[in-house]
Amino acid sequence: MSEPIRVLVTGAAGQIAYSLLYGIAKGDVFGKDQPLVLLLLDITPMLPVLEGVVMELQDCALPLLREVIPTDKEDVAFKDLDAAILVGSMPRREGMERKDLLKANVAIFKSQGEALDKYAKKTVKVLVVGNPANTNCLIAAKSAPSIPKENFSCLTRLDHNRASSQVALRCGIAPNNVKNVIIWGNHSSTQYPDVHHCKVNVQGKDETAFDAVKDDAWLKGEFISTVQQRGAAVIKARKLSSAMSAAKAICDHMRDIWTGTPEGEFISMGVYSTGNSYGVPEDLIYSFPISIKDKNWKIVDGLPINDFSKAKMEATAAELVEERDTALSFLGV
């Protein structure tokens, strides 16, 4: 057995974490022979709830889980981390301006970025889930100057999985037969789910999404808006935000960072945009098609982009530039 790795989940008393922690602790993410120490961070009023989560993790009797440390202190939570999954953020309350939401989250992710900088390993892999995820991720990365920007990513895998699933449902096949959908841009309703490079395996034969679906109007219209609005649709139905599917996407994202992506396949992740070949503005966390090897991600270059896609990629980039500039004004940068 290898040495235990230290994995932090923030917002650990919340409903996404409740769906997430079991998957991590039983080895779905970091491997079936990788022991773990789980650090669970939440705000002080949530500590009694967190104790219940700790009890349940103990009661699962999982062989890989060596220790569970619940805390409300950043110096404890961020110490010597190998992986940090930042789920906790200030949720949008009724009547709250987007600007107020950004301001509250800038404070949280600046503080957590500084804690990463001060206490975590320099090799730590950081996944930001709490919304607005792209901009929160950028703030955390900027607040941790001693950790490479490449170690930070934000979650757009839920959108990616939603897109794959919608195509699969439409074709009457299993979602693992749909490869290489792309989510471009922001994890918001301006994101662009793109199937122009997608491969769909129908009865053992690879086809383009357009050939497999045979409904261009749906792929360029309702499909895109369904994926963009899916989070809101789940809230409307459940009166709670996506938790099970978000947790699954977090597991997929972190597992791919740890073990890599299959040859010829790519997934979607929000990563640092500087130096990209698609004309996306520098200094953003923007979702691109990504391949991963040896724990290092690479933007998949050279995909042809038509005018339809270009316009949608630019619209989501414009939203991210505006979010970034507002957030940085709160940072006093």
mmCIF file of C-alpha atoms in Angstrom, residues 122-124 141 144-152:
data_model
loop_
_atom_site.group_PDB
_atom_site.id
_atom_site.type_symbol
_atom_site.label_atom_id
_atom_site.label_comp_id
_atom_site.label_asym_id
_atom_site.label_seq_id
_atom_site.Cartn_x
_atom_site.Cartn_y
_atom_site.Cartn_z
ATOM 1 C CA LYS A 122 3.172 22.996 -4.098
ATOM 2 C CA THR A 123 2.059 20.006 -6.167
ATOM 3 C CA VAL A 124 -1.536 20.194 -4.871
ATOM 4 C CA ALA A 141 -5.069 30.825 -8.221
ATOM 5 C CA ALA A 144 -1.621 31.383 -4.332
ATOM 6 C CA PRO A 145 1.345 32.711 -6.342
ATOM 7 C CA SER A 146 3.722 29.919 -5.265
ATOM 8 C CA ILE A 147 1.478 27.183 -6.724
ATOM 9 C CA PRO A 148 1.534 26.781 -10.526
ATOM 10 C CA LYS A 149 -1.581 28.135 -12.284
ATOM 11 C CA GLU A 150 -1.806 24.777 -14.093
ATOM 12 C CA ASN A 151 -2.664 23.107 -10.766
ATOM 13 C CA PHE A 152 -6.011 24.945 -10.646
#
